């Protein structure tokens, strides 16, 4: 049994901000779960806010910003670092590289399928390949998560409407037990949306789309220590969008632009097996195997790009005592192989391949009030850049410490490095690299690297303001470096003239402040994030595709109140400060404040029925995300205006 962690770490690990946890006793958790910057978005939050896309999944997380406007143009930024520099996975399946501009990453997943979203911004050897800026892990539900007690099968029917884009949504989920501990879940959802209305009127062109999600999952849980999960998912999006440049992922399209019909599709197949021995603490292992297939088709021009990524991970955690210390030693390996295929500027089919193989070790040690984490990761990589290839191997160390200062106060600090050889150039440009391309001015390519430092204080306690309340506070200061990114030089279509290691280092410095308070049926969370993005000379930087984006200070205040049995109310304030520190020639980005309301009701007279109302952007604010790419200076796509959402679900 692991020793008791500090109070705040225990509270965070227990997920106490969900409505179903109102107890005041802090549970015991394992030291191997220690992470100073690990945060979780729960299914309850996603359901209450009626999230439908990536921007809305992260709406309550201040350190994550999603820009772009329409779903097909959204980009994720964590502490200023763009999603291309994160290890983003679904049930352990690491997602593929961008296919065209930004398309092809984790652009689509039905939030109704999510059990939780785990955000890890800090360093760690066991967070997967390419985690230069951290990781985001999506975990889907099992049939056992949805089943009512004493029932062996169930069905959930759901329908909804959103006013901003006149979207209609429907979903059917079927789940049940096939035997002892053996579950099966099937899910189908569809959504048809028109161009959304921005604040104050007018529509954002080329944002309409048709989304479909098909999901099947088998889960065999806790059978003599074994758990096995097999899942397959197909997520598709179809619509009329611009193919490139202005109007596709930056700014409004010029007058006379003609959109083309596009189809994007993601197929993810995953096997997860874990085993934890009841007889020995030396065996606690997990095995993951996956295949991720992405495609983006320009139906109008009959052009298609594909990404196929196969990989896996095997790890075991050894739990043992050594003198006065307790250890949770994780040893493992992970690997992937990714093929990117498309037609080059001569309409010739081209395929490029990148591979990564890694060994990692992470020891988490408890010694009285002191918790220490130390580890290293060895990555061996090779990547093709057209007719050339880059290969090498690197070791990335990390270390962290947490000290219980007493009275619920904890101090923590950490340092870590990460490396990647596969680069961030999208598939559509990779196919256009030829022998005549300038390869880094004749110099050998360096792998992409990052360094991260963080430290801070936490407090967790109870009975502070009122008898029976729970309180937590956390302040984290961080500094992250991203350098040697491998990029295409210049823009436009056709043959790539040059690729290089970018000589500029991007530095993200800032802090996160978080506070939470719960008493009985009421809970409130306040999160404030400041990120300052600059280069190695101390100059402010503009948005850099697939690398970094500056943002103004972000505050998110989220409230939930269970008024009575079956009735829950919520309110979320999002306030973003004006971004005034910008490079010469760039416009300042205006700040904005948004107010969202939520209500959910389960009428006692109709068992299994749930009705929900959400009003997003209550004041119909006209605004743009500060991480949306501009075309020119002030041509930036606006986000949706007031959006009234109604949904009904029925379980039987």
XYZ file of C-alpha atoms in Angstrom:
652
model
C 0.000 0.000 0.000
C 1.386 3.401 -0.968
C 1.923 5.960 1.769
C -0.462 8.854 2.156
C 0.331 11.727 -0.203
C 0.020 15.394 0.618
C -3.530 16.620 1.050
C -3.818 18.479 -2.257
C -2.361 15.631 -4.302
C -4.918 13.304 -2.736
C -7.775 15.690 -3.449
C -6.719 16.157 -7.073
C -6.352 12.430 -7.649
C -9.774 11.702 -6.184
C -11.530 14.030 -8.651
C -13.359 15.757 -5.803
C -14.771 18.533 -7.967
C -17.316 16.181 -9.527
C -20.840 16.287 -8.160
C -20.716 12.696 -7.023
C -17.914 13.320 -4.504
C -19.025 15.304 -1.503
C -17.165 13.444 1.231
C -14.607 15.303 3.301
C -12.274 12.381 4.051
C -9.171 12.603 1.900
C -8.374 9.209 0.357
C -5.095 7.424 0.068
C -3.610 7.308 -3.419
C -0.423 5.933 -4.894
C 2.740 7.940 -5.240
C 3.163 6.734 -8.818
C 0.208 8.988 -9.703
C 2.206 12.050 -8.613
C 2.236 14.851 -11.175
C 2.586 18.500 -10.269
C 0.885 19.558 -13.496
C -1.643 16.813 -14.186
C -5.202 18.049 -14.513
C -8.388 16.286 -15.425
C -11.526 17.316 -17.287
C -14.341 14.980 -16.270
C -17.245 13.569 -18.242
C -19.581 15.368 -15.857
C -18.112 18.736 -16.874
C -18.360 17.904 -20.583
C -21.992 16.866 -20.217
C -22.927 19.920 -18.154
C -21.382 22.355 -20.648
C -22.713 20.367 -23.651
C -19.284 20.344 -25.327
C -19.341 19.472 -29.036
C -15.820 20.134 -30.342
C -12.223 20.553 -29.177
C -12.611 24.229 -28.266
C -15.519 23.381 -25.994
C -13.864 20.325 -24.450
C -11.146 22.614 -23.039
C -13.402 25.604 -22.310
C -12.986 25.232 -18.520
C -9.184 24.861 -18.644
C -7.329 28.186 -18.489
C -3.935 26.871 -19.653
C -5.401 25.523 -22.917
C -6.468 27.833 -25.713
C -8.116 26.674 -28.940
C -8.210 29.060 -31.881
C -9.407 28.929 -35.453
C -13.145 29.491 -35.360
C -14.715 26.598 -37.280
C -14.099 22.999 -36.313
C -12.004 22.346 -39.415
C -9.590 25.166 -38.486
C -9.114 24.617 -34.747
C -5.674 24.341 -33.188
C -4.880 23.391 -29.590
C -2.307 25.334 -27.536
C -1.094 24.217 -24.104
C 0.892 26.848 -22.208
C 1.391 28.529 -25.577
C 2.713 25.405 -27.355
C 0.702 24.189 -30.351
C -0.732 20.656 -30.411
C 1.856 19.453 -32.955
C 4.349 19.553 -30.071
C 2.211 17.497 -27.696
C 1.662 13.772 -27.407
C -2.108 13.617 -27.963
C -3.622 10.172 -27.577
C -7.019 8.475 -27.518
C -7.058 5.400 -25.260
C -3.287 5.277 -25.659
C -3.310 5.630 -29.462
C -0.946 8.473 -30.322
C -2.542 10.651 -32.973
C -0.935 11.335 -36.320
C 0.753 14.321 -37.856
C -1.078 17.080 -39.724
C -2.049 16.141 -43.265
C -2.681 19.580 -44.747
C -2.131 22.850 -42.905
C -3.547 21.778 -39.518
C -5.979 19.082 -40.667
C -5.523 15.490 -39.569
C -4.707 15.727 -35.869
C -7.249 15.043 -33.156
C -9.735 17.394 -34.785
C -12.788 15.287 -34.127
C -14.053 13.103 -31.320
C -17.545 12.862 -29.860
C -17.319 14.295 -26.303
C -20.143 11.951 -25.269
C -17.615 9.112 -25.550
C -15.134 10.617 -23.117
C -14.685 9.397 -19.568
C -11.971 11.953 -18.856
C -9.326 14.159 -20.463
C -5.952 14.206 -18.704
C -3.702 17.231 -19.321
C -0.037 16.891 -18.364
C 2.067 19.958 -19.058
C 5.101 19.020 -16.991
C 8.013 16.719 -17.841
C 8.054 12.920 -17.584
C 9.911 10.074 -19.312
C 6.777 7.924 -19.506
C 4.535 10.419 -21.324
C 5.163 9.060 -24.790
C 7.115 10.120 -27.898
C 7.206 13.702 -29.100
C 5.868 15.225 -25.864
C 7.868 18.434 -26.288
C 5.223 20.488 -24.530
C 3.477 17.767 -22.539
C 0.620 15.398 -23.293
C -3.167 15.304 -23.571
C -4.808 11.936 -23.050
C -8.407 11.230 -23.995
C -9.961 8.172 -22.337
C -13.254 6.742 -23.582
C -16.015 5.174 -21.509
C -16.562 1.450 -20.957
C -19.944 -0.246 -20.979
C -19.533 -0.737 -17.225
C -19.339 3.046 -16.738
C -22.832 3.561 -18.179
C -24.676 0.606 -16.696
C -27.080 1.228 -13.843
C -26.548 -1.003 -10.781
C -28.351 -4.324 -10.946
C -28.807 -4.057 -14.719
C -27.061 -6.052 -17.425
C -27.956 -3.955 -20.478
C -29.025 -0.459 -21.366
C -29.714 1.991 -24.176
C -29.158 5.750 -24.241
C -30.910 7.892 -26.834
C -29.853 11.518 -27.138
C -30.964 14.457 -29.267
C -29.917 18.087 -29.224
C -30.112 21.448 -30.965
C -27.747 24.451 -31.002
C -28.938 27.840 -32.202
C -25.657 29.498 -33.291
C -25.121 27.111 -36.202
C -28.621 25.629 -36.335
C -27.080 22.253 -35.576
C -29.133 19.133 -34.990
C -27.511 16.227 -33.203
C -28.585 12.682 -32.478
C -26.857 9.717 -30.831
C -27.626 6.144 -29.849
C -25.518 4.194 -27.378
C -26.104 0.514 -26.604
C -24.202 -1.207 -23.795
C -24.381 -4.339 -21.733
C -22.658 -7.234 -20.001
C -21.848 -10.373 -21.953
C -20.627 -12.235 -18.894
C -18.828 -11.741 -15.595
C -16.895 -8.455 -15.945
C -17.321 -8.541 -19.727
C -18.912 -5.493 -21.380
C -19.704 -4.356 -24.901
C -20.568 -0.819 -25.989
C -21.698 0.488 -29.371
C -22.189 4.155 -30.189
C -23.372 6.062 -33.269
C -23.763 9.838 -33.424
C -24.501 12.359 -36.163
C -24.500 16.134 -36.317
C -25.460 18.485 -39.170
C -24.487 22.139 -38.728
C -24.790 25.275 -40.848
C -22.389 28.225 -40.927
C -22.361 29.595 -37.398
C -23.513 33.080 -36.456
C -20.911 35.332 -34.858
C -21.637 37.789 -32.063
C -23.891 40.643 -33.149
C -24.948 38.941 -36.377
C -23.432 37.793 -39.700
C -22.258 34.280 -40.427
C -18.759 32.820 -40.488
C -18.532 31.365 -44.022
C -17.336 27.832 -44.749
C -17.903 26.588 -41.193
C -20.874 24.281 -41.876
C -20.243 20.559 -41.735
C -21.519 17.042 -41.255
C -19.983 14.994 -38.447
C -20.394 11.262 -37.849
C -18.902 9.043 -35.158
C -19.017 5.231 -34.928
C -17.537 3.493 -31.912
C -17.381 -0.100 -30.664
C -15.614 -1.178 -27.475
C -15.177 -4.494 -25.678
C -14.059 -4.386 -22.053
C -13.127 -7.283 -19.776
C -12.375 -5.738 -16.389
C -10.758 -6.929 -13.159
C -10.621 -10.645 -13.849
C -7.961 -12.119 -11.548
C -6.054 -8.863 -11.874
C -6.397 -8.691 -15.659
C -8.229 -6.035 -17.674
C -8.578 -6.096 -21.457
C -10.041 -3.400 -23.695
C -10.490 -3.538 -27.471
C -11.953 -0.574 -29.333
C -12.415 0.750 -32.844
C -13.646 4.191 -33.851
C -14.410 6.014 -37.090
C -14.830 9.782 -36.960
C -15.696 11.725 -40.135
C -16.288 15.325 -41.133
C -17.580 16.581 -44.492
C -18.139 20.103 -45.724
C -17.330 22.935 -48.121
C -14.086 24.545 -46.978
C -11.243 26.459 -48.590
C -8.289 24.206 -49.314
C -5.415 26.452 -48.316
C -4.152 29.863 -47.310
C -6.546 32.684 -46.372
C -9.964 31.381 -45.444
C -8.820 27.853 -44.623
C -6.921 28.239 -41.363
C -6.486 32.000 -41.160
C -8.809 34.915 -41.639
C -11.918 35.287 -43.751
C -11.698 34.182 -47.379
C -11.179 36.879 -50.022
C -14.184 37.833 -52.095
C -14.729 35.402 -54.943
C -13.026 32.461 -53.217
C -14.614 29.139 -54.075
C -14.665 26.424 -51.384
C -14.165 22.776 -52.290
C -15.877 19.717 -50.877
C -13.615 17.987 -48.377
C -13.864 14.773 -46.400
C -11.695 14.003 -43.388
C -11.728 10.655 -41.623
C -9.991 9.135 -38.616
C -9.986 5.406 -37.878
C -8.466 4.377 -34.550
C -8.042 0.765 -33.414
C -6.694 0.065 -29.928
C -5.854 -2.915 -27.716
C -5.104 -2.284 -24.048
C -4.196 -4.968 -21.521
C -3.197 -4.483 -17.896
C -2.371 -6.889 -15.123
C -1.806 -6.206 -11.458
C -0.777 -9.121 -9.317
C -2.485 -9.576 -5.977
C 0.421 -11.729 -4.779
C 3.451 -9.589 -5.544
C 4.033 -5.824 -5.785
C 6.574 -6.480 -8.525
C 3.981 -6.924 -11.266
C 1.793 -4.041 -12.379
C 2.005 -3.951 -16.136
C 0.258 -2.334 -19.074
C 0.426 -3.197 -22.755
C -0.926 -1.001 -25.515
C -1.084 -1.614 -29.262
C -2.744 0.729 -31.746
C -3.203 1.745 -35.348
C -4.337 5.233 -36.301
C -5.419 6.013 -39.875
C -6.139 9.588 -41.005
C -7.227 10.757 -44.423
C -8.126 14.118 -45.953
C -9.738 14.123 -49.375
C -10.301 17.070 -51.666
C -13.267 15.611 -53.534
C -13.413 18.502 -56.002
C -9.854 17.929 -57.267
C -9.754 14.192 -56.461
C -6.736 14.665 -54.193
C -6.159 12.650 -51.029
C -3.556 12.599 -48.283
C -3.240 9.780 -45.794
C -1.422 9.119 -42.571
C -1.023 5.639 -41.119
C 0.519 5.285 -37.688
C 1.146 2.009 -35.858
C 2.645 1.812 -32.414
C 2.472 0.557 -28.887
C 3.815 0.613 -25.384
C 4.805 -1.910 -22.743
C 5.522 -0.866 -19.172
C 5.713 -2.387 -15.711
C 5.745 -0.670 -12.330
C 7.721 -2.351 -9.554
C 6.611 -1.447 -6.029
C 9.112 -2.133 -3.262
C 10.737 -0.819 -0.117
C 14.408 -0.002 0.199
C 15.482 0.969 3.688
C 13.372 3.919 4.819
C 12.131 4.644 1.275
C 9.249 3.335 -0.842
C 9.717 3.073 -4.615
C 7.377 2.891 -7.591
C 9.781 2.125 -10.408
C 8.316 2.188 -13.920
C 10.329 0.615 -16.747
C 9.034 0.429 -20.276
C 9.363 0.885 -23.993
C 7.257 2.493 -26.695
C 7.467 2.680 -30.462
C 5.687 3.926 -33.566
C 5.995 3.928 -37.336
C 4.137 6.534 -39.380
C 3.661 6.697 -43.159
C 2.450 9.912 -44.820
C 1.197 9.539 -48.392
C -0.040 12.066 -50.946
C 0.321 13.394 -54.475
C 3.144 15.839 -55.090
C 3.020 18.912 -57.332
C 3.580 16.608 -60.354
C 0.618 14.383 -59.350
C 3.044 11.592 -58.441
C 2.271 9.494 -55.358
C 4.876 9.956 -52.637
C 5.280 8.312 -49.216
C 7.515 9.393 -46.351
C 8.120 7.378 -43.196
C 9.187 8.263 -39.671
C 9.910 5.899 -36.791
C 10.670 6.194 -33.125
C 11.742 3.561 -30.605
C 12.249 4.425 -26.953
C 13.206 2.947 -23.605
C 12.245 4.804 -20.447
C 12.638 4.522 -16.695
C 10.915 6.599 -14.025
C 11.357 6.069 -10.297
C 8.984 7.752 -7.849
C 10.321 7.603 -4.308
C 8.642 8.365 -0.977
C 10.804 9.224 2.009
C 8.770 10.599 4.897
C 7.360 13.985 3.823
C 9.535 13.972 0.686
C 8.477 12.619 -2.705
C 11.108 12.434 -5.454
C 10.632 11.550 -9.108
C 13.633 10.934 -11.353
C 13.809 9.340 -14.776
C 15.223 9.283 -18.271
C 14.074 8.451 -21.758
C 16.203 7.146 -24.641
C 14.705 7.852 -28.086
C 16.099 6.268 -31.238
C 14.546 7.870 -34.328
C 14.738 8.114 -38.091
C 12.643 10.254 -40.392
C 12.465 10.779 -44.137
C 12.350 14.262 -45.627
C 11.699 13.489 -49.254
C 14.880 11.910 -50.649
C 16.849 12.636 -47.461
C 16.620 11.053 -44.017
C 17.486 12.103 -40.490
C 18.400 9.612 -37.799
C 19.884 9.624 -34.351
C 19.354 8.862 -30.684
C 19.054 11.078 -27.633
C 18.644 10.730 -23.871
C 16.150 13.047 -22.134
C 16.397 13.266 -18.320
C 13.853 14.594 -15.844
C 13.621 15.115 -12.096
C 10.998 16.355 -9.683
C 10.526 16.801 -5.965
C 7.568 17.404 -3.665
C 7.894 18.285 0.017
C 5.078 18.236 2.554
C 5.588 21.357 4.676
C 2.762 20.493 7.029
C -0.684 21.987 7.637
C -1.751 21.026 4.119
C 1.018 22.986 2.374
C 3.235 21.340 -0.242
C 6.166 22.693 -2.263
C 7.116 21.126 -5.589
C 9.592 21.609 -8.436
C 10.499 19.787 -11.630
C 12.771 19.804 -14.675
C 12.577 17.760 -17.848
C 13.737 17.479 -21.440
C 12.173 15.929 -24.535
C 13.263 15.253 -28.100
C 11.667 14.431 -31.457
C 13.106 13.509 -34.857
C 9.976 13.337 -37.028
C 9.405 17.084 -37.317
C 6.175 19.026 -37.715
C 5.920 19.576 -41.496
C 2.447 18.486 -42.739
C 2.078 15.615 -45.207
C 1.003 17.882 -48.066
C 4.373 19.645 -47.958
C 6.437 16.544 -47.197
C 5.423 15.056 -50.564
C 6.791 18.139 -52.356
C 10.355 17.867 -51.049
C 12.768 16.942 -53.865
C 16.494 16.593 -54.450
C 16.674 20.272 -55.374
C 15.252 21.358 -52.019
C 17.715 23.240 -49.825
C 18.301 20.933 -46.859
C 19.299 23.062 -43.877
C 21.917 24.953 -45.914
C 23.957 21.747 -46.126
C 24.211 21.336 -42.355
C 23.134 18.153 -40.552
C 19.633 18.311 -39.095
C 19.327 18.486 -35.340
C 16.358 16.796 -33.655
C 13.669 19.039 -32.229
C 14.089 19.618 -28.506
C 12.399 21.130 -25.503
C 13.260 21.900 -21.894
C 10.742 22.590 -19.153
C 11.079 23.920 -15.625
C 8.329 24.416 -13.088
C 7.811 24.884 -9.397
C 5.220 26.082 -6.962
C 3.142 25.658 -3.834
C -0.103 23.848 -3.046
C -2.526 23.935 -0.186
C -5.337 21.493 0.556
C -7.507 21.310 3.606
C -10.990 21.173 5.041
C -13.175 23.046 7.498
C -11.418 26.271 6.517
C -14.241 28.705 5.758
C -17.174 26.588 6.875
C -17.505 23.306 8.706
C -17.335 20.473 6.184
C -15.869 22.472 3.295
C -12.953 21.449 1.082
C -10.377 23.938 -0.160
C -7.435 23.709 -2.519
C -4.997 26.296 -3.835
C -2.130 25.870 -6.257
C 0.401 28.236 -7.794
C 2.709 26.911 -10.525
C 5.492 28.906 -12.184
C 6.931 27.516 -15.410
C 9.436 28.196 -18.164
C 9.537 26.132 -21.365
C 11.987 26.197 -24.284
C 11.261 24.906 -27.792
C 14.157 24.924 -30.236
C 15.588 23.360 -33.416
C 12.108 22.796 -34.881
C 12.325 21.394 -38.410
C 10.221 23.554 -40.728
C 9.478 24.440 -44.303
C 10.830 27.849 -45.335
C 8.341 30.098 -47.114
C 4.774 29.389 -48.169
C 2.675 28.671 -51.219
C 2.076 25.491 -53.150
C 4.368 23.522 -55.398
C 7.868 22.275 -54.767
C 9.363 22.974 -51.333
C 12.341 25.248 -51.816
C 13.940 24.753 -48.396
C 13.560 23.080 -45.012
C 15.697 23.840 -42.005
C 16.165 23.815 -38.270
C 14.600 27.084 -37.199
C 17.377 29.064 -35.473
C 14.931 30.825 -33.143
C 14.189 29.470 -29.693
C 10.650 29.961 -28.446
C 10.341 30.544 -24.716
C 7.069 30.339 -22.815
C 7.183 31.793 -19.320
C 4.294 32.196 -16.971
C 2.232 30.915 -14.079
C -1.008 29.134 -13.295
C -3.073 29.970 -10.241
C -5.889 27.602 -9.259
C -8.364 27.650 -6.412
C -11.233 25.350 -5.572
C -13.866 25.320 -2.849
C -16.669 22.883 -2.177
C -19.344 22.744 0.475
C -22.068 20.160 0.206
C -23.867 20.530 -3.133
C -21.955 23.636 -4.263
C -18.524 23.670 -5.858
C -16.527 26.453 -7.472
C -13.191 26.532 -9.298
C -11.090 29.510 -10.317
C -8.164 29.141 -12.742
C -5.910 31.965 -13.924
C -3.107 31.457 -16.455
C -0.485 33.877 -17.723
C 1.777 32.861 -20.616
C 4.446 35.181 -22.026
C 5.885 33.989 -25.374
C 9.166 35.399 -26.661
C 12.310 34.449 -28.559
C 15.832 33.989 -27.258
C 16.448 37.744 -27.562
C 13.532 38.581 -25.284
C 11.376 39.921 -28.124
C 7.653 39.069 -28.240
C 6.633 36.568 -30.930
C 3.579 36.307 -33.145
C 1.552 33.167 -33.769
C 3.831 30.618 -35.420
C 2.024 27.754 -37.116
C 2.553 24.380 -35.459
C 4.938 25.922 -32.920
C 3.687 28.560 -30.524
C 1.136 31.315 -29.907
C 1.032 34.153 -27.383
C -2.143 34.803 -25.388
C -3.375 37.357 -22.950
C -4.007 36.377 -19.348
C -6.918 33.908 -19.123
C -9.305 33.486 -16.202
C -11.943 30.772 -15.973
C -14.398 30.713 -13.061
C -16.614 27.638 -13.113
C -19.487 27.012 -10.687
C -21.826 24.105 -10.105
C -24.747 23.870 -7.686
C -26.926 20.843 -7.131
C -30.052 22.745 -6.146
C -32.169 19.672 -5.441
C -32.331 16.021 -6.329
C -32.334 15.911 -10.105
C -31.644 19.624 -10.661
C -28.163 21.089 -11.228
C -27.253 24.652 -12.220
C -23.948 25.990 -13.510
C -22.252 29.232 -14.461
C -18.891 29.771 -16.201
C -17.056 33.066 -16.653
C -14.201 33.252 -19.156
C -12.203 36.485 -19.166
C -9.200 37.078 -21.431
C -6.995 40.140 -21.031
C -5.968 42.246 -24.017
C -2.757 40.982 -25.650
C -0.676 44.127 -25.975
C 2.860 42.713 -26.060
C 3.153 41.906 -29.756
C 5.952 42.183 -32.356
C 6.347 45.353 -34.393
C 3.851 45.476 -37.241
C 1.383 43.140 -35.480
C -1.935 44.316 -34.093
C -2.810 43.957 -30.453
C -5.442 41.303 -29.770
C -8.534 42.577 -27.915
C -9.594 40.971 -24.661
C -13.085 39.713 -23.980
C -15.375 38.295 -21.308
C -17.896 35.490 -21.856
C -20.729 34.285 -19.648
C -22.150 30.755 -19.941
C -25.125 29.257 -18.125
C -26.034 25.594 -17.672
C -28.977 23.678 -16.240
C -29.693 19.943 -16.082
C -32.883 18.291 -14.844
C -33.779 14.649 -14.303
C -37.545 14.668 -13.605
C -38.484 12.106 -10.978
C -41.728 11.316 -12.812
C -39.874 9.912 -15.848
C -37.060 7.612 -14.803
C -34.077 7.725 -17.158
C -34.971 11.077 -18.762
C -32.469 13.957 -18.639
C -33.100 17.460 -19.986
C -30.318 20.022 -20.351
C -30.015 23.679 -21.286
C -26.797 25.560 -21.964
C -26.423 29.165 -23.100
C -22.930 29.925 -24.323
C -21.768 33.511 -24.819
C -24.868 34.850 -23.103
C -24.050 38.490 -23.966
C -23.601 37.683 -27.697
C -20.038 39.032 -27.555
C -18.308 39.607 -30.893
C -14.767 38.327 -30.378
C -11.931 36.271 -31.832
C -9.705 33.788 -30.075
C -6.251 35.254 -29.560
C -4.703 32.061 -30.940
C -6.580 32.292 -34.262
C -4.177 32.948 -37.146
C -4.679 36.314 -38.862
C -4.593 36.932 -42.599
C -2.675 40.185 -42.864
C -3.118 42.315 -39.772
C -6.735 42.400 -38.624
C -8.489 39.743 -40.732
C -9.290 37.221 -38.000
C -12.225 34.806 -37.903
C -14.713 35.488 -35.112
C -15.995 32.845 -32.725
C -19.698 31.906 -32.340
C -22.115 34.400 -30.784
C -24.902 33.559 -28.368
C -25.605 29.848 -28.622
C -28.660 28.330 -26.952
C -28.381 24.560 -26.654
C -31.095 22.122 -25.732
C -30.647 18.395 -25.332
C -32.639 15.440 -24.100
C -31.412 11.955 -23.343
C -33.335 8.881 -22.305
C -31.796 5.785 -20.756
C -33.607 2.505 -20.406
